[in-house]
Tab-separated table of C-alpha atoms and ligand atoms in Angstrom:
chain	number	residue	atom	x	y	z
A	458	MET	CA	4.927	47.593	4.283
A	459	THR	CA	3.951	44.118	3.090
A	460	GLU	CA	4.400	41.564	5.837
A	461	ILE	CA	5.001	37.860	5.319
A	462	ARG	CA	1.993	36.026	6.695
A	463	ASP	CA	0.561	32.557	6.781
A	464	SER	CA	-3.001	31.336	6.829
A	465	SER	CA	-3.036	31.317	10.621
A	466	ASN	CA	-1.993	34.895	11.291
A	467	ILE	CA	-3.149	36.941	8.309
A	468	SER	CA	-5.779	39.540	9.155
A	469	VAL	CA	-7.669	42.366	7.461
A	470	GLN	CA	-5.623	44.828	9.481
A	471	ASP	CA	-2.676	43.771	7.350
A	472	GLN	CA	-3.949	45.635	4.286
A	473	THR	CA	-1.262	43.949	2.206
A	474	ALA	CA	0.469	40.638	2.814
A	475	THR	CA	2.695	38.009	1.241
A	476	VAL	CA	1.705	34.365	1.727
A	477	ARG	CA	3.670	31.300	0.616
A	478	GLY	CA	2.434	27.826	-0.020
A	479	TRP	CA	1.057	25.246	-2.434
A	480	VAL	CA	-1.575	25.969	-5.074
A	481	GLN	CA	-4.195	23.505	-3.972
A	482	ASP	CA	-6.852	24.329	-6.496
A	483	ILE	CA	-7.813	26.909	-9.123
A	484	ARG	CA	-11.365	27.599	-10.233
A	485	ASN	CA	-11.849	29.772	-13.314
A	486	MET	CA	-15.386	31.167	-13.458
A	487	GLY	CA	-15.137	33.490	-16.443
A	488	GLY	CA	-14.839	36.995	-15.078
A	489	ILE	CA	-13.381	35.845	-11.800
A	490	SER	CA	-10.947	33.146	-10.718
A	491	PHE	CA	-10.187	31.682	-7.320
A	492	LEU	CA	-6.951	30.106	-6.222
A	493	THR	CA	-6.758	28.129	-2.975
A	494	LEU	CA	-3.360	28.530	-1.398
A	495	ARG	CA	-2.458	25.926	1.223
A	496	ASP	CA	0.249	26.242	3.833
A	497	ARG	CA	1.133	24.455	7.044
A	498	HIS	CA	-1.826	25.869	8.920
A	499	GLY	CA	-4.661	25.731	6.422
A	500	THR	CA	-5.879	27.433	3.279
A	501	LEU	CA	-6.393	30.971	2.081
A	502	GLN	CA	-8.508	32.150	-0.819
A	503	VAL	CA	-6.803	34.233	-3.480
A	504	THR	CA	-9.533	36.039	-5.446
A	505	MET	CA	-8.833	37.312	-8.950
A	506	PRO	CA	-11.457	39.515	-10.594
A	507	LYS	CA	-10.126	39.536	-14.166
A	508	LYS	CA	-10.681	43.246	-14.726
A	509	LYS	CA	-8.870	44.310	-11.559
A	510	ILE	CA	-5.717	42.236	-11.949
A	511	ASP	CA	-2.712	42.834	-14.143
A	512	PRO	CA	-3.357	40.621	-17.231
A	513	GLU	CA	0.075	39.040	-17.095
A	514	LEU	CA	-0.308	38.135	-13.411
A	515	PHE	CA	-3.840	36.852	-14.039
A	516	GLY	CA	-2.533	34.710	-16.885
A	517	LEU	CA	0.247	33.304	-14.707
A	518	LEU	CA	-1.825	32.523	-11.615
A	519	THR	CA	-4.818	30.986	-13.372
A	520	LYS	CA	-2.715	28.513	-15.334
A	521	LEU	CA	-0.501	27.146	-12.563
A	522	PRO	CA	-0.545	23.383	-12.181
A	523	ARG	CA	-1.955	22.170	-8.888
A	524	GLU	CA	0.578	21.837	-6.042
A	525	THR	CA	2.945	24.420	-7.520
A	526	VAL	CA	4.788	26.303	-4.781
A	527	VAL	CA	4.356	30.062	-4.924
A	528	SER	CA	4.574	33.268	-3.006
A	529	ILE	CA	1.661	35.631	-3.589
A	530	THR	CA	1.540	39.257	-2.494
A	531	GLY	CA	-1.698	41.171	-2.521
A	532	ASP	CA	-4.311	43.294	-0.824
A	533	VAL	CA	-6.104	41.722	2.109
A	534	LYS	CA	-9.852	42.254	1.847
A	535	GLU	CA	-12.700	41.301	4.105
A	536	SER	CA	-14.921	38.555	2.737
A	537	ASN	CA	-17.958	36.793	4.115
A	538	GLN	CA	-17.514	33.992	1.565
A	539	THR	CA	-14.418	32.409	3.110
A	540	ALA	CA	-13.673	30.569	6.309
A	541	LEU	CA	-10.978	33.061	7.315
A	542	GLY	CA	-13.312	35.991	6.695
A	543	LEU	CA	-10.821	37.457	4.256
A	544	GLU	CA	-9.329	36.988	0.830
A	545	LEU	CA	-6.166	38.064	-0.926
A	546	ILE	CA	-6.365	40.122	-4.164
A	547	PRO	CA	-2.983	39.516	-5.799
A	548	THR	CA	-0.677	42.260	-6.977
A	549	SER	CA	2.428	40.137	-7.594
A	550	ALA	CA	3.569	36.541	-7.387
A	551	GLU	CA	6.666	34.414	-7.538
A	552	VAL	CA	6.738	30.793	-8.622
A	553	TYR	CA	9.307	28.887	-6.574
A	554	SER	CA	8.695	25.434	-7.998
A	555	GLU	CA	6.176	24.388	-10.617
A	556	ALA	CA	4.531	21.018	-9.991
A	557	GLY	CA	4.670	18.334	-12.673
A	558	VAL	CA	1.495	17.058	-14.332
A	559	PRO	CA	-0.223	14.742	-13.662
A	560	LEU	CA	0.270	14.423	-9.923
A	561	PRO	CA	1.141	10.909	-8.699
A	562	MET	CA	-1.903	11.129	-6.440
A	563	GLY	CA	-4.415	13.789	-5.509
A	564	VAL	CA	-4.280	15.866	-2.366
A	565	ILE	CA	-7.882	17.044	-2.204
A	566	ASP	CA	-9.698	14.514	-4.381
A	567	LYS	CA	-12.082	12.474	-2.325
A	568	VAL	CA	-11.255	9.197	-4.070
A	569	ASN	CA	-9.921	6.378	-1.943
A	570	VAL	CA	-6.281	5.816	-2.654
A	571	GLU	CA	-4.660	2.502	-1.678
A	572	MET	CA	-2.311	2.636	1.276
A	573	ASP	CA	0.562	1.404	-0.905
A	574	THR	CA	0.091	4.257	-3.364
A	575	ARG	CA	-0.050	6.712	-0.494
A	576	LEU	CA	3.135	5.339	1.050
A	577	ASN	CA	4.934	5.275	-2.295
A	578	HIS	CA	4.234	9.000	-2.588
A	579	ARG	CA	4.315	9.859	1.074
A	580	PHE	CA	5.549	13.434	0.431
A	581	MET	CA	2.268	14.021	-1.381
A	582	ASP	CA	0.134	12.109	1.110
A	583	VAL	CA	1.368	14.175	4.065
A	584	ARG	CA	0.151	17.320	2.299
A	585	LYS	CA	-3.347	16.237	3.305
A	586	PRO	CA	-4.238	18.018	6.527
A	587	GLU	CA	-5.660	14.869	8.110
A	588	VAL	CA	-2.440	12.963	7.450
A	589	LYS	CA	-0.173	15.782	8.554
A	590	ALA	CA	-2.237	16.121	11.744
A	591	ILE	CA	-1.273	12.575	12.783
A	592	PHE	CA	2.432	13.439	12.695
A	593	GLU	CA	1.912	16.685	14.530
A	594	LEU	CA	0.067	14.694	17.194
A	595	LYS	CA	2.910	12.176	17.317
A	596	SER	CA	5.340	15.002	17.993
A	597	ILE	CA	3.089	16.417	20.711
A	598	MET	CA	2.789	12.943	22.210
A	599	VAL	CA	6.562	12.529	22.459
A	600	GLU	CA	6.871	15.955	24.046
A	601	LEU	CA	4.269	14.939	26.642
A	602	ILE	CA	5.947	11.611	27.309
A	603	GLU	CA	9.235	13.376	27.955
A	604	GLU	CA	7.550	15.966	30.139
A	605	ALA	CA	5.889	13.253	32.247
A	606	VAL	CA	8.918	11.067	32.641
A	607	ARG	CA	11.293	13.931	33.425
A	608	GLY	CA	8.754	15.051	36.011
A	609	LEU	CA	9.238	11.640	37.616
A	610	ASP	CA	12.999	12.211	37.752
A	611	PHE	CA	14.017	9.892	34.939
A	612	THR	CA	17.255	10.632	33.071
A	613	GLN	CA	17.195	10.428	29.294
A	614	VAL	CA	19.789	8.031	27.914
A	615	TYR	CA	20.878	6.743	24.533
A	616	THR	CA	21.991	3.179	24.069
A	617	PRO	CA	23.637	1.651	20.996
A	618	LYS	CA	21.556	0.506	18.072
A	619	ILE	CA	24.376	-1.581	16.619
A	620	SER	CA	25.406	-4.415	18.822
A	621	ALA	CA	27.275	-7.681	18.997
A	622	ALA	CA	24.299	-9.529	20.499
A	623	GLY	CA	20.568	-9.069	20.767
A	624	ALA	CA	18.510	-8.567	23.900
A	625	GLU	CA	17.121	-12.039	23.836
A	626	GLY	CA	19.204	-13.710	21.208
A	627	GLY	CA	17.183	-15.333	18.534
A	628	ALA	CA	15.576	-14.894	15.222
A	629	GLU	CA	14.205	-11.382	15.338
A	630	LEU	CA	17.568	-9.731	14.713
A	631	PHE	CA	18.690	-7.959	11.578
A	632	GLN	CA	22.302	-8.764	10.855
A	633	VAL	CA	24.516	-6.036	9.464
A	634	GLN	CA	28.094	-6.068	8.287
A	635	TYR	CA	30.264	-4.310	10.866
A	636	PHE	CA	33.634	-3.961	9.159
A	637	ASP	CA	34.954	-7.523	9.139
A	638	ARG	CA	32.429	-9.071	11.501
A	639	PRO	CA	28.694	-9.448	11.874
A	640	ALA	CA	26.668	-7.162	14.119
A	641	TYR	CA	22.962	-6.769	14.859
A	642	LEU	CA	20.455	-3.948	14.958
A	643	ALA	CA	19.010	-3.502	18.426
A	644	GLN	CA	15.595	-5.071	18.926
A	645	SER	CA	15.279	-3.169	22.234
A	646	PRO	CA	17.509	-1.297	24.719
A	647	GLN	CA	16.719	-3.972	27.300
A	648	LEU	CA	20.215	-5.124	28.235
A	649	TYR	CA	21.712	-1.640	28.301
A	650	LYS	CA	18.998	-0.003	30.347
A	651	GLN	CA	19.340	-2.816	32.865
A	652	ILE	CA	23.116	-2.394	32.981
A	653	LEU	CA	22.494	1.240	33.868
A	654	MET	CA	20.583	0.151	36.971
A	655	SER	CA	23.966	-0.781	38.426
A	656	THR	CA	25.396	2.701	37.914
A	657	GLY	CA	23.367	4.967	40.169
A	658	LEU	CA	21.442	6.397	37.216
A	659	ASP	CA	18.553	4.710	38.893
A	660	ARG	CA	15.715	5.915	36.659
A	661	VAL	CA	16.402	6.081	32.942
A	662	PHE	CA	14.339	6.400	29.792
A	663	GLU	CA	15.033	6.242	26.108
A	664	ILE	CA	12.925	7.038	23.058
A	665	GLY	CA	14.553	5.511	20.029
A	666	PRO	CA	14.279	3.064	17.161
A	667	ALA	CA	13.911	-0.670	17.672
A	668	PHE	CA	14.334	-3.185	14.878
A	669	ARG	CA	12.546	-6.505	14.558
A	670	ALA	CA	13.217	-8.935	11.761
A	671	GLU	CA	9.704	-10.335	12.071
A	672	HIS	CA	7.976	-11.628	9.000
A	673	SER	CA	4.636	-10.387	10.288
A	674	ASN	CA	2.381	-8.724	7.785
A	675	THR	CA	-0.185	-7.311	10.179
A	676	ASN	CA	-1.658	-3.888	10.823
A	677	ARG	CA	0.345	-3.587	14.058
A	678	HIS	CA	3.816	-4.909	13.235
A	679	VAL	CA	6.579	-3.130	11.394
A	680	THR	CA	10.280	-3.933	11.270
A	681	GLU	CA	11.338	-0.545	12.639
A	682	PHE	CA	9.387	1.289	15.316
A	683	ILE	CA	10.032	3.828	18.028
A	684	SER	CA	10.226	2.367	21.474
A	685	PHE	CA	9.751	4.348	24.656
A	686	ASP	CA	11.662	2.432	27.290
A	687	GLY	CA	11.971	3.059	30.984
A	688	GLU	CA	13.844	1.273	33.727
A	689	MET	CA	13.665	2.102	37.439
A	690	SER	CA	15.518	0.924	40.525
A	691	TRP	CA	14.455	0.258	44.103
A	692	ILE	CA	11.052	-1.129	43.229
A	693	SER	CA	9.483	-3.596	45.606
A	694	ASP	CA	7.162	-5.104	43.016
A	695	GLU	CA	6.072	-4.858	39.391
A	696	GLU	CA	2.976	-2.896	40.343
A	697	GLU	CA	5.212	0.128	40.999
A	698	VAL	CA	6.251	-0.037	37.371
A	699	MET	CA	2.629	-0.343	36.227
A	700	ARG	CA	1.608	2.682	38.266
A	701	THR	CA	4.484	4.666	36.787
A	702	ILE	CA	3.409	3.911	33.217
A	703	GLU	CA	-0.159	4.721	34.153
A	704	CYS	CA	0.912	8.103	35.464
A	705	ILE	CA	2.789	8.823	32.224
A	706	ILE	CA	-0.063	7.702	29.953
A	707	ASP	CA	-2.545	9.743	31.967
A	708	HIS	CA	-0.393	12.849	31.502
A	709	VAL	CA	-0.099	12.132	27.787
A	710	LEU	CA	-3.834	11.616	27.225
A	711	LYS	CA	-4.787	14.758	29.115
A	712	GLY	CA	-2.093	16.775	27.369
A	713	MET	CA	-3.068	15.542	23.919
A	714	LYS	CA	-6.625	16.771	24.414
A	715	GLU	CA	-5.293	20.211	25.183
A	716	LYS	CA	-2.170	20.657	23.067
A	717	GLY	CA	-3.485	18.599	20.165
A	718	ALA	CA	-6.980	20.083	20.072
A	719	ALA	CA	-6.560	21.638	16.597
A	720	GLN	CA	-5.212	18.439	15.064
A	721	LEU	CA	-7.823	16.264	16.789
A	722	ALA	CA	-10.512	18.529	15.332
A	723	ILE	CA	-9.069	18.035	11.822
A	724	LEU	CA	-9.201	14.270	12.360
A	725	GLY	CA	-12.634	14.414	13.955
A	726	LYS	CA	-11.313	12.405	16.920
A	727	GLU	CA	-11.819	12.684	20.623
A	728	ILE	CA	-9.495	11.314	23.246
A	729	THR	CA	-10.957	9.766	26.349
A	730	VAL	CA	-8.998	9.842	29.579
A	731	PRO	CA	-9.709	6.701	31.628
A	732	ALA	CA	-10.150	6.807	35.382
A	733	ARG	CA	-7.218	5.653	37.491
A	734	PRO	CA	-6.054	3.259	38.720
A	735	TYR	CA	-6.181	1.139	35.557
A	736	PRO	CA	-7.424	-2.355	36.422
A	737	ILE	CA	-4.893	-5.150	36.733
A	738	LEU	CA	-6.099	-8.484	35.401
A	739	THR	CA	-4.004	-11.600	35.693
A	740	TYR	CA	-3.028	-13.813	32.823
A	741	SER	CA	-5.036	-16.634	34.421
A	742	GLU	CA	-8.181	-14.494	34.594
A	743	CYS	CA	-7.735	-13.551	30.966
A	744	LEU	CA	-7.204	-17.143	29.964
A	745	LYS	CA	-10.524	-17.994	31.584
A	746	MET	CA	-12.300	-15.116	29.794
A	747	VAL	CA	-10.857	-16.311	26.524
A	748	ASN	CA	-11.815	-19.951	27.149
A	749	ASP	CA	-15.328	-18.941	28.202
A	750	ASN	CA	-15.626	-17.206	24.862
A	751	GLY	CA	-14.819	-20.288	22.893
A	752	LEU	CA	-11.116	-19.832	22.178
A	753	PRO	CA	-9.410	-23.046	23.338
A	754	LEU	CA	-6.102	-21.690	24.671
A	755	LYS	CA	-4.200	-23.772	27.194
A	756	GLU	CA	-2.341	-22.672	30.297
A	757	GLY	CA	0.986	-21.257	29.114
A	758	ASP	CA	-0.243	-20.245	25.645
A	759	ASP	CA	0.232	-16.719	24.427
A	760	LEU	CA	-3.091	-14.866	24.484
A	761	GLY	CA	-2.371	-13.864	20.904
A	762	THR	CA	-4.205	-11.368	18.759
A	763	GLU	CA	-7.517	-13.147	19.116
A	764	GLY	CA	-7.243	-13.630	22.869
A	765	GLU	CA	-6.236	-10.016	23.429
A	766	LYS	CA	-9.215	-8.936	21.376
A	767	ILE	CA	-11.666	-11.040	23.401
A	768	VAL	CA	-10.345	-9.548	26.637
A	769	GLY	CA	-10.520	-6.094	25.027
A	770	ASP	CA	-14.165	-6.592	24.071
A	771	ILE	CA	-15.082	-7.707	27.579
A	772	MET	CA	-13.286	-4.708	29.084
A	773	LYS	CA	-14.934	-2.394	26.570
A	774	GLU	CA	-18.353	-3.531	27.723
A	775	LYS	CA	-17.311	-2.378	31.175
A	776	GLY	CA	-16.204	0.961	29.728
A	777	ILE	CA	-12.496	0.229	30.261
A	778	ASP	CA	-9.987	1.128	27.549
A	779	LEU	CA	-6.670	0.580	29.291
A	780	TYR	CA	-5.808	-2.312	31.597
A	781	PHE	CA	-2.828	-4.348	32.654
A	782	ILE	CA	-2.515	-8.087	32.253
A	783	ALA	CA	-0.080	-9.351	34.870
A	784	GLU	CA	1.585	-12.551	36.004
A	785	TYR	CA	2.240	-14.254	32.707
A	786	PRO	CA	3.703	-17.744	32.828
A	787	GLU	CA	7.460	-17.375	33.252
A	788	GLU	CA	7.900	-19.673	30.282
A	789	ALA	CA	6.244	-17.157	27.990
A	790	LYS	CA	8.507	-14.314	29.123
A	791	PRO	CA	12.178	-13.534	28.460
A	792	PHE	CA	15.038	-14.608	30.711
A	793	TYR	CA	15.423	-11.221	32.386
A	794	ILE	CA	11.935	-11.335	33.962
A	795	MET	CA	11.751	-12.368	37.616
A	796	GLU	CA	9.936	-15.606	38.361
A	797	LYS	CA	7.208	-15.726	40.937
A	798	ASP	CA	8.966	-18.344	43.007
A	799	GLY	CA	7.113	-21.555	43.629
A	800	THR	CA	4.635	-20.898	40.803
A	801	PRO	CA	4.768	-21.192	37.014
A	802	TYR	CA	4.205	-17.429	36.782
A	803	SER	CA	6.362	-14.324	36.642
A	804	PHE	CA	6.379	-10.703	37.762
A	805	SER	CA	5.596	-9.522	34.266
A	806	PHE	CA	2.789	-7.545	32.697
A	807	ASP	CA	1.462	-6.147	29.461
A	808	LEU	CA	-0.505	-2.948	29.109
A	809	ASP	CA	-3.357	-3.406	26.652
A	810	TYR	CA	-5.267	-0.571	25.018
A	811	ARG	CA	-8.627	-1.536	23.516
A	812	GLY	CA	-7.725	-5.150	22.923
A	813	GLN	CA	-4.146	-4.723	21.813
A	814	GLU	CA	-0.803	-4.908	23.576
A	815	ILE	CA	0.980	-1.564	23.617
A	816	SER	CA	3.557	-2.293	26.292
A	817	SER	CA	5.378	-5.099	28.059
A	818	GLY	CA	7.218	-4.785	31.326
A	819	GLY	CA	7.923	-6.290	34.675
A	820	GLN	CA	10.257	-6.720	37.567
A	821	ARG	CA	13.664	-7.961	36.444
A	822	GLU	CA	15.800	-10.695	37.966
A	823	HIS	CA	18.620	-8.746	39.620
A	824	ARG	CA	20.183	-11.680	41.500
A	825	TYR	CA	23.177	-12.919	39.545
A	826	ASP	CA	22.843	-16.650	40.199
A	827	LYS	CA	19.123	-16.722	39.464
A	828	LEU	CA	19.651	-14.694	36.318
A	829	VAL	CA	22.257	-17.114	35.015
A	830	ALA	CA	20.007	-20.040	35.885
A	831	ARG	CA	17.156	-18.431	33.947
A	832	MET	CA	19.364	-17.894	30.926
A	833	GLU	CA	20.382	-21.515	30.945
A	834	LYS	CA	16.770	-22.593	31.310
A	835	LYS	CA	15.980	-20.572	28.172
A	836	GLY	CA	18.769	-22.281	26.260
A	837	LEU	CA	21.007	-19.197	26.173
A	838	ASP	CA	24.733	-19.326	26.797
A	839	PRO	CA	25.653	-16.946	29.643
A	840	GLU	CA	29.087	-16.543	28.043
A	841	ASP	CA	27.444	-14.669	25.187
A	842	PHE	CA	26.109	-12.135	27.673
A	843	GLY	CA	29.274	-11.441	29.638
A	844	PHE	CA	29.083	-7.657	29.262
A	845	TYR	CA	25.544	-7.738	30.647
A	846	LEU	CA	26.138	-10.206	33.447
A	847	ASP	CA	29.177	-8.279	34.697
A	848	ALA	CA	26.863	-5.463	35.715
A	849	PHE	CA	25.045	-7.932	37.980
A	850	ARG	CA	28.201	-9.276	39.592
A	851	TYR	CA	29.374	-6.170	41.324
A	852	GLY	CA	26.257	-4.705	42.895
A	853	MET	CA	22.933	-4.440	41.118
A	854	SER	CA	19.820	-2.701	42.411
A	855	PRO	CA	16.408	-4.379	42.326
A	856	HIS	CA	14.634	-2.928	39.304
A	857	GLY	CA	11.937	-3.149	36.696
A	858	GLY	CA	10.822	-1.384	33.582
A	859	TRP	CA	8.811	-1.308	30.409
A	860	GLY	CA	8.877	-0.830	26.655
A	861	ILE	CA	6.046	0.955	24.891
A	862	GLY	CA	5.712	1.061	21.126
A	863	ILE	CA	4.852	4.697	20.606
A	864	GLU	CA	3.150	4.098	17.274
A	865	ARG	CA	0.911	1.469	18.856
A	866	LEU	CA	0.008	3.946	21.566
A	867	LEU	CA	-0.860	6.623	19.005
A	868	VAL	CA	-2.806	4.243	16.777
A	869	LYS	CA	-4.973	3.130	19.667
A	870	MET	CA	-5.406	6.638	21.016
A	871	LEU	CA	-6.605	7.888	17.630
A	872	ASP	CA	-8.315	4.663	16.612
A	873	LEU	CA	-6.334	4.405	13.360
A	874	PRO	CA	-6.723	1.276	11.250
A	875	ASN	CA	-3.032	0.541	10.680
A	876	ILE	CA	0.291	1.227	12.424
A	877	ARG	CA	1.636	2.480	9.085
A	878	GLU	CA	-0.673	5.488	9.422
A	879	ALA	CA	1.493	6.584	12.340
A	880	ILE	CA	4.904	6.170	10.662
A	881	LEU	CA	6.100	8.567	7.988
A	882	PHE	CA	8.188	6.049	6.087
A	883	PRO	CA	7.253	2.615	7.435
A	884	ARG	CA	9.460	-0.429	7.101
A	885	ASP	CA	7.955	-3.880	6.797
A	886	PRO	CA	8.981	-7.136	5.123
A	887	SER	CA	7.969	-5.816	1.707
A	888	ARG	CA	8.727	-2.115	2.113
A	889	LEU	CA	12.220	-0.648	2.251
A	890	SER	CA	11.586	2.531	0.243
A	891	PRO	CA	10.832	5.398	0.323
B	1861	ATP	P1	3.521	-8.491	19.878
B	1861	ATP	O1	3.259	-9.722	20.705
B	1861	ATP	O2	2.340	-7.598	19.791
B	1861	ATP	O3	4.173	-8.780	18.581
B	1861	ATP	P2	5.845	-8.274	21.519
B	1861	ATP	O4	5.369	-8.827	22.813
B	1861	ATP	O5	6.652	-9.115	20.599
B	1861	ATP	O6	4.611	-7.644	20.706
B	1861	ATP	P3	7.706	-6.652	22.985
B	1861	ATP	O7	8.962	-7.351	22.690
B	1861	ATP	O8	7.041	-6.903	24.285
B	1861	ATP	O9	6.674	-6.930	21.797
B	1861	ATP	O10	7.947	-5.091	22.730
B	1861	ATP	C1	7.445	-4.059	23.574
B	1861	ATP	C2	6.478	-3.178	22.808
B	1861	ATP	O11	7.055	-2.737	21.579
B	1861	ATP	C3	5.198	-3.866	22.391
B	1861	ATP	O12	4.257	-3.870	23.432
B	1861	ATP	C4	4.754	-2.997	21.232
B	1861	ATP	O13	4.131	-1.803	21.693
B	1861	ATP	C5	6.051	-2.610	20.598
B	1861	ATP	N1	6.363	-3.490	19.447
B	1861	ATP	C6	6.935	-4.709	19.504
B	1861	ATP	N2	7.102	-5.236	18.287
B	1861	ATP	C7	6.632	-4.316	17.422
B	1861	ATP	C8	6.545	-4.272	15.997
B	1861	ATP	N3	6.980	-5.261	15.239
B	1861	ATP	N4	6.006	-3.167	15.432
B	1861	ATP	C9	5.571	-2.146	16.204
B	1861	ATP	N5	5.635	-2.127	17.538
B	1861	ATP	C10	6.153	-3.200	18.160
B	1862	MG	MG1	5.290	-7.956	24.642
């Protein structure tokens, strides 16, 4: 009986097997030809000694264009020439889909292909094991995030992605036509996850898309990313939120090493798990570090890409990859962040990973009057936020939370050069297809 196998579970005990996949390469060496068949798990050598194979089958298999999708049935033989220790000697084959020639880009050629070309033909690009591995790791990462956060008793929620108003108002919103009126794509679940803190669902998380109409052409900004948001009640300070994120990230890093070992090996990457607790720097300390290193930022300025990098380099020298930066000036933070009364600062923080922000969070202002005052201070009209403010009028718990860009987390974990490497079909100001 011929069993259906793949490159991960075929063995010489099979005697005969059927394997399906893509024809990665064919080498014709005169009396013998070799076909490399690639599937999800790896590659398998199909060996064709001309004299031992049906001439028609030999003719078919040796002339297939690269990347054609086939099913090949044959005898499984031991071989000390192949990585799997076996080879398949074909007895029959079926062509499911013949690949066109030439290919839009190579799968195994070692030439450097521009990122744009790769993204234009992403279906082809992902056939490369080292590209596919990134998306398998992303899936494992999300599984680990969910595992960690459920373990901490968070409830998974889904909030709307089409809305009448944005989280912070302002310019970063994509407008869409909603029947006869304008609507906006959600830039974050901020307002909704906070509303939920008034319901008794006192720990919630969401993993979903966030949209930012930012004209930033950088290696860490896209217009659509996946945000992992959490919001938790009954906190007494923002450090509780920081320690919660830390616990989640620690679980993820440890789990990735274990569950993602095969993919990490393909990428030649190692994940380091930092010691806990992660250090908490303050904005003011960071500002000093940055100034001491010749970047003339003033009190209140955003640390920016350059500032974050300087802090990252200093932390790296100390062997620290992940650290919080807390107590940003309230002016630099959105209206929903709680002010540190009597100071220009706020109960906010970022989590930075090797010199780059991957998360922002903080304790929220849950007191109605102070919240309204903060909105007004930021030039927002509280009337526009009625649905949000209502939740604060009739009993709101003290709470805080975070948003983590999961692609930023993955990029830093794997030390990838560009956020687009971690998104199958990225969206940015110049890319809307595929
Ligand atoms: P940055 O200053 O790096 O542009 P931000 O402070 O504007 O980020 P937040 O509004 O704090 O971003 O969003 C929370 C998290 O969402 C960020 O820490 C980041 O991980 C992620 N994120 C924000 N904007 C983007 C984007 N354009 N592309 C990818 N991820 C993003
Ligand atoms: Mg931020």
